[in-house]
Amino acid sequence: MRFYNREEELVTLQKNWEQSTRQSVMTTLVGRRRTGKTSLLLKSVEGVRHLYLYVSKDNEQMLCKKFQEQATAALGIQIFGQTSSFGELFEQLMRFGIDNHYTLIIDEFQNFLSINKSIPSSIQDVWDRYKDRSRVNLILCGSIYSMMKRIFENGDEPLYGRRDSSMRLLPFSIATLKQILHDHNPEYVAEDLLCLYMLTGGVAKYVALLMDAKATTKNKMLRCALAPDSPFLTEGTELLVSEFGRDYGTYFSILQLIAGGMTTQSEIDSVIGKNTGAYLSNLHEDYTFISKNTPILSKPGARNIKWQIDDPFLRFWFRFVYPYQGLIESNRTALLLQYVSDNYTLFTGRTLERFFHDQMMQTGRYTRIGNWWDKKGEHEIDLVALNEFDKTCVIAEIKRNPKKLSLSDLKNKASVFTAEAKGYTIEYRLLSIDDILG
């Protein structure tokens, strides 16, 4: 699959490259695995002098040996002797930048912590001594958000306050998903787009896997994702175990419950058998895999919280893949495919809601988007989009089947909310799967 989108990110990276002609610039790029961070960075350095280093989990001496060879091949720099310390190697690379303008990319930077926890301190020392007289466009890239956040945002860490630019790479927008799907299947229908969104959430690698396999319709996508050799089946484990460490079992159980419809802490606690408040807080604040969903316009500190998984792929994986590892290990994925197909319509009703939430947010017209429900739980609105500047509000009912939508029912449910939203001009919308192509 060809390179798509990322124009804004490329502009930022180009600006940082130009700025580094005067003095060194440190940029951090964070994004979940498979979003295309490496592809973006390599695209940004096409035609310019650069060195790309990937931090594998080797010991420090072996890693430095490999990096020395790569530096010689890419830059022509001669590093004499066996350098066993990354700090020493980094100093030579920064010293080389005094007379040579180039980009240095260090990918999976957070892996340094498992190799030698003192490496960030060594980098900080070298950076502070050389950055003003060297011309290195340094890009530090990482996929484990919690660790990158700790390295660069914790005031006690040596690299805190050192970066000049920070970027977070998000999955492809819905507009880009439409473009990609159209390029590979000009006759695609709404169900195909919804399935692509459900399985990938716009994550570049997942989209590429499907498009390269010519899985461009709903049925082909499901068969591809659930084939015995599909990387989709193991992706959740590979993605999350490195994040959670030894506690991954409890985190996995919580995510499975949320994906299955248990969205309040009391429901989750009753199944897990203990207070999961700390785990939920970590999943929300440190790992950013879930978010708090409270009725829109509710006061800060409201306790009427429902938890939701933000990543569509993870929501699918924890609902249909993780609970049925036995079927996968015994090569009965055909049975799993049938189960997914049987429950597809019901499951994608909620997916359709998330699709419209994301689409509305990506228009850039609204300051807040969410749900609303009353205190008794008798009335719920699927989507409320507010523009707090011009005091406009969109209230929408979302159902897969357009025949089940009723404007009068929506207005009746919204009557309590509109009393809370005084001063707003209200627009009512009825949205179904037929509207996702617009």
XYZ file of C-alpha atoms in Angstrom:
438
model
C 0.000 0.000 0.000
C 1.354 3.417 -0.918
C 2.081 6.216 1.554
C -1.065 8.135 2.534
C -1.759 11.435 4.242
C 0.492 12.778 7.056
C 0.923 16.148 5.319
C 0.772 18.131 8.578
C 3.312 15.857 10.263
C 5.676 16.145 7.301
C 5.429 19.941 7.457
C 6.360 19.902 11.163
C 9.289 17.557 10.580
C 10.524 19.739 7.712
C 10.328 22.822 9.940
C 12.400 21.071 12.606
C 14.968 19.996 9.986
C 15.366 23.573 8.823
C 15.636 24.846 12.389
C 18.424 22.359 13.084
C 20.639 24.083 10.494
C 21.391 26.623 13.243
C 21.523 24.427 16.337
C 20.430 20.933 17.314
C 16.730 20.212 17.734
C 15.214 17.369 19.749
C 11.825 16.019 18.621
C 9.829 13.203 20.184
C 7.329 11.185 18.175
C 4.927 8.910 20.034
C 2.198 6.667 18.693
C 0.801 3.228 19.294
C 2.459 0.392 17.412
C 1.600 0.009 13.725
C 0.470 3.606 13.145
C 3.245 4.174 10.611
C 5.753 6.154 12.681
C 8.810 4.627 11.030
C 7.352 5.043 7.534
C 6.596 8.691 8.299
C 10.108 9.385 9.579
C 11.818 7.671 6.665
C 9.561 9.570 4.274
C 10.555 12.834 5.950
C 14.292 12.229 5.431
C 14.157 11.176 1.786
C 16.971 12.957 -0.035
C 18.687 14.305 3.092
C 21.577 12.985 5.146
C 20.337 10.787 7.988
C 21.117 7.913 10.306
C 18.342 5.572 11.445
C 18.966 3.501 14.582
C 16.508 0.909 15.899
C 16.860 0.074 19.599
C 16.450 -3.694 19.770
C 16.650 -5.413 23.132
C 20.296 -6.488 22.821
C 22.877 -5.776 25.473
C 24.450 -2.330 25.289
C 27.793 -3.466 23.892
C 26.220 -5.440 21.029
C 23.861 -2.561 20.282
C 26.720 -0.051 20.112
C 28.691 -2.321 17.783
C 25.735 -2.499 15.415
C 25.159 1.264 15.640
C 28.831 1.980 14.866
C 28.597 -0.038 11.662
C 25.381 1.715 10.661
C 26.858 5.153 11.373
C 29.882 4.397 9.195
C 27.676 3.157 6.335
C 25.166 6.026 6.475
C 27.348 8.997 7.403
C 30.907 7.929 6.655
C 31.840 8.691 10.250
C 34.847 6.746 11.514
C 34.426 5.668 15.138
C 37.689 4.144 16.257
C 37.890 1.486 18.906
C 35.148 -0.618 20.470
C 32.532 1.694 21.995
C 30.528 -0.203 24.598
C 28.646 2.781 26.026
C 25.797 4.434 24.126
C 26.630 7.695 25.890
C 30.121 7.628 24.334
C 28.706 6.790 20.899
C 26.083 9.537 21.175
C 28.801 12.064 22.047
C 30.709 11.165 18.887
C 27.526 11.516 16.826
C 26.823 14.935 18.352
C 30.430 15.991 17.806
C 30.134 14.898 14.161
C 27.152 17.258 13.915
C 29.329 20.296 14.625
C 30.570 20.220 11.024
C 27.800 18.107 9.482
C 24.074 18.795 9.391
C 22.064 15.553 9.505
C 19.053 13.823 11.022
C 19.511 11.176 13.711
C 16.453 8.950 14.262
C 16.398 6.648 17.293
C 13.408 4.318 17.005
C 11.781 2.483 19.936
C 13.707 4.794 22.205
C 11.952 3.540 25.349
C 13.768 0.186 24.979
C 16.897 1.880 26.348
C 15.320 1.654 29.809
C 15.436 -2.144 29.733
C 19.017 -2.125 28.395
C 20.597 0.422 30.733
C 18.504 2.819 32.811
C 21.354 5.332 32.906
C 21.312 5.929 29.123
C 18.819 8.853 29.290
C 21.151 10.542 31.815
C 24.102 10.075 29.469
C 22.091 11.518 26.570
C 21.070 14.519 28.680
C 24.663 15.263 29.629
C 25.894 15.082 26.019
C 22.902 17.001 24.673
C 23.355 19.883 27.088
C 27.053 20.186 26.172
C 26.701 19.995 22.393
C 23.201 21.098 21.292
C 24.039 24.806 20.826
C 27.106 24.209 18.641
C 26.027 21.044 16.848
C 23.525 20.727 13.984
C 21.774 17.435 14.639
C 18.073 16.995 13.923
C 17.450 14.416 16.666
C 14.165 12.471 16.541
C 13.362 10.102 19.398
C 10.510 7.779 18.511
C 8.609 5.401 20.789
C 5.540 3.189 20.776
C 5.044 2.464 24.490
C 3.227 5.597 25.526
C 3.509 5.124 29.289
C 7.301 4.785 29.171
C 7.833 7.670 26.732
C 5.607 9.846 28.880
C 7.648 9.013 31.964
C 10.980 9.695 30.211
C 10.022 13.116 28.864
C 7.197 14.399 31.089
C 8.243 13.315 34.576
C 10.030 16.222 36.240
C 12.438 13.865 38.005
C 13.729 12.303 34.763
C 16.948 13.620 33.132
C 15.386 14.353 29.716
C 12.496 16.341 31.151
C 12.333 19.755 29.489
C 14.951 18.910 26.852
C 12.770 18.345 23.786
C 12.002 21.223 21.449
C 9.056 19.613 19.665
C 6.673 16.784 20.500
C 4.393 14.935 18.127
C 1.800 12.223 18.595
C 0.908 10.189 15.526
C -2.739 9.198 15.433
C -4.365 6.553 13.227
C -5.673 7.546 9.809
C -8.750 9.767 9.812
C -12.044 8.474 8.480
C -11.589 10.659 5.394
C -8.284 8.898 4.704
C -9.871 5.476 5.244
C -12.471 6.388 2.623
C -9.756 7.432 0.197
C -7.760 4.232 0.735
C -10.789 1.991 0.371
C -11.903 3.824 -2.759
C -8.443 3.435 -4.298
C -8.579 -0.333 -3.760
C -12.311 -0.867 -4.315
C -14.107 2.018 -6.054
C -17.436 0.189 -5.662
C -17.221 -0.206 -1.885
C -20.411 0.082 0.155
C -21.141 1.380 3.649
C -20.772 -2.053 5.264
C -17.251 -2.359 3.856
C -16.204 0.986 5.319
C -17.684 0.181 8.726
C -15.896 -3.175 8.819
C -12.584 -1.551 7.866
C -13.045 0.967 10.676
C -13.999 -1.792 13.152
C -10.962 -3.954 12.358
C -8.336 -1.228 12.040
C -9.483 1.998 13.656
C -7.319 3.622 11.003
C -4.068 1.988 12.192
C -1.846 2.053 9.109
C -0.362 -1.451 9.394
C -3.750 -3.106 9.807
C -5.169 -1.195 6.851
C -2.172 -2.186 4.715
C -2.500 -5.861 5.680
C -6.090 -5.901 4.436
C -5.533 -3.854 1.305
C -2.417 -5.806 0.280
C -4.421 -9.027 0.697
C -7.147 -7.519 -1.539
C -9.581 -7.817 1.370
C -11.697 -4.816 0.413
C -15.217 -6.005 1.246
C -16.731 -6.837 4.616
C -16.721 -10.614 4.099
C -13.188 -10.668 2.715
C -11.934 -8.503 5.576
C -13.428 -10.785 8.223
C -12.043 -13.902 6.526
C -8.603 -12.291 6.255
C -8.542 -11.063 9.863
C -9.656 -14.435 11.255
C -7.612 -16.731 9.014
C -5.427 -19.259 10.910
C -2.215 -17.408 9.962
C -3.586 -13.891 10.464
C -1.430 -11.479 12.487
C -4.674 -9.933 13.775
C -5.103 -12.968 16.051
C -1.880 -12.389 18.018
C -1.637 -8.620 17.677
C -3.423 -7.760 20.924
C -1.026 -9.855 22.993
C 2.047 -8.550 21.185
C 0.836 -4.981 21.520
C -0.098 -4.975 25.195
C 2.051 -7.425 27.153
C 5.076 -5.130 26.792
C 2.966 -2.244 28.092
C 1.481 -3.987 31.133
C 4.324 -6.258 32.222
C 3.557 -8.860 34.868
C 0.109 -7.421 35.639
C -1.133 -7.941 32.092
C -3.600 -10.669 33.160
C -5.706 -8.299 35.266
C -5.566 -5.565 32.646
C -6.606 -8.021 29.928
C -9.557 -9.207 32.035
C -10.728 -5.628 32.603
C -10.498 -4.782 28.897
C -12.374 -7.955 28.012
C -15.204 -6.997 30.369
C -15.439 -3.466 28.977
C -15.468 -4.807 25.403
C -18.270 -7.162 26.432
C -20.457 -4.345 27.733
C -19.535 -4.032 31.429
C -18.686 -0.346 31.513
C -18.988 0.670 35.188
C -16.418 -0.005 37.883
C -18.972 -1.726 40.099
C -19.735 -4.246 37.340
C -16.046 -4.833 36.710
C -15.209 -5.153 40.424
C -17.937 -7.750 40.913
C -16.366 -10.024 38.291
C -12.672 -9.388 39.037
C -13.296 -9.772 42.756
C -11.388 -6.709 43.928
C -11.293 -2.938 43.646
C -10.074 -2.135 40.142
C -9.951 1.643 40.549
C -6.153 1.820 40.300
C -6.124 -0.403 37.207
C -8.808 1.686 35.505
C -6.911 4.849 36.361
C -3.715 3.421 34.855
C -5.508 2.284 31.704
C -6.923 5.779 31.345
C -4.106 8.093 32.428
C -0.883 6.150 31.776
C -1.758 3.841 28.898
C -4.639 5.851 27.316
C -6.430 2.676 26.200
C -9.743 3.607 27.804
C -11.556 6.853 28.490
C -14.112 8.115 30.962
C -17.538 8.620 29.512
C -19.748 10.911 31.592
C -22.941 12.651 30.494
C -21.911 15.686 28.473
C -22.332 18.956 30.426
C -22.031 17.050 33.715
C -20.053 18.829 36.433
C -16.340 18.064 36.995
C -15.869 15.133 39.349
C -19.142 13.493 38.352
C -19.310 9.880 39.500
C -21.704 8.741 36.809
C -18.839 7.194 34.818
C -18.932 4.606 32.075
C -15.617 3.320 30.722
C -15.011 2.714 27.031
C -12.201 1.298 24.892
C -11.172 4.011 22.451
C -9.291 1.849 19.956
C -11.761 0.056 17.616
C -9.311 -2.773 16.893
C -8.717 -3.464 20.596
C -12.439 -3.393 21.237
C -12.929 -6.022 18.493
C -9.937 -8.080 19.674
C -11.055 -8.225 23.311
C -14.628 -9.029 22.330
C -14.002 -11.752 19.773
C -10.348 -12.907 19.760
C -8.926 -12.900 23.276
C -11.817 -14.841 24.904
C -11.587 -17.627 22.307
C -7.894 -18.460 22.271
C -8.799 -22.145 22.495
C -10.462 -22.042 19.095
C -7.433 -20.310 17.593
C -4.871 -22.656 19.133
C -6.843 -25.712 17.958
C -7.100 -24.262 14.432
C -10.880 -23.851 14.572
C -10.931 -20.289 13.297
C -13.743 -21.157 10.873
C -15.972 -21.594 13.921
C -14.793 -18.256 15.292
C -15.530 -16.577 11.948
C -19.069 -17.932 12.094
C -19.489 -16.630 15.643
C -18.275 -13.163 14.631
C -20.609 -13.162 11.629
C -23.568 -14.158 13.798
C -22.890 -11.312 16.263
C -21.630 -8.759 13.763
C -24.805 -6.707 13.406
C -25.289 -6.303 17.153
C -21.623 -5.530 17.837
C -21.279 -2.962 15.065
C -24.228 -0.972 16.370
C -21.902 0.410 19.013
C -19.066 0.634 16.473
C -21.297 2.816 14.317
C -21.740 5.215 17.248
C -17.962 5.494 17.681
C -17.607 6.033 13.919
C -19.909 9.062 13.979
C -18.258 10.421 17.154
C -14.846 10.246 15.453
C -16.156 11.668 12.192
C -17.759 14.629 13.950
C -14.591 15.297 15.962
C -12.443 15.174 12.841
C -14.487 17.908 11.189
C -12.935 20.366 13.650
C -16.271 22.132 14.114
C -17.023 21.033 17.665
C -15.343 21.632 21.013
C -16.939 18.695 22.837
C -18.490 15.444 21.655
C -20.008 12.736 23.795
C -23.094 10.957 25.049
C -25.766 11.991 27.486
C -28.022 10.048 29.821
C -30.257 11.090 32.673
C -29.653 10.187 36.305
C -32.331 7.505 36.283
C -30.941 5.863 33.173
C -34.283 6.122 31.408
C -33.179 8.371 28.537
C -29.905 8.259 26.610
C -28.676 10.250 23.628
C -26.163 8.538 21.349
C -24.316 11.661 20.246
C -24.130 15.250 21.442
C -21.724 17.621 19.659
C -21.223 21.078 21.124
C -19.560 24.199 19.808
C -19.135 26.171 23.000
C -18.034 29.289 21.110
C -21.030 29.858 18.847
C -23.434 27.966 21.157
C -24.596 25.422 18.609
C -25.403 21.807 19.420
C -26.074 18.683 17.359
C -28.132 15.937 18.975
C -28.237 12.641 17.102
C -29.863 9.237 17.356
C -27.753 6.476 15.781
C -29.029 3.099 14.598
C -27.824 0.712 11.941
C -31.321 0.382 10.497
C -32.715 3.762 9.335
C -36.267 2.419 9.666
C -35.846 2.300 13.452
C -35.053 6.015 13.721
C -37.710 8.431 14.952
C -37.322 12.202 15.195
C -40.205 12.516 17.670
C -38.636 9.872 19.944
C -35.295 11.676 19.797
C -36.836 15.013 20.713
C -38.712 13.392 23.578
C -35.528 11.814 24.974
C -33.639 15.071 24.510
C -36.164 17.239 26.333
C -34.357 16.952 29.678
C -30.956 17.609 28.084
C -32.122 20.667 26.151
C -33.316 22.155 29.429
C -29.720 21.807 30.684
C -28.257 23.220 27.460
C -29.831 26.645 27.756
C -28.614 29.182 25.234
C -27.660 26.574 22.617
C -29.221 26.371 19.164
C -30.203 22.723 18.742
C -30.007 20.697 15.528
C -31.471 17.179 15.508
C -30.075 14.431 13.293
C -31.019 10.823 12.585
C -27.971 8.783 11.538
C -27.772 5.227 10.220
C -25.230 3.117 8.370
C -26.527 4.712 5.154
C -25.017 8.042 6.271
C -21.397 6.969 6.749
C -20.507 7.410 3.085
C -21.426 11.097 3.092
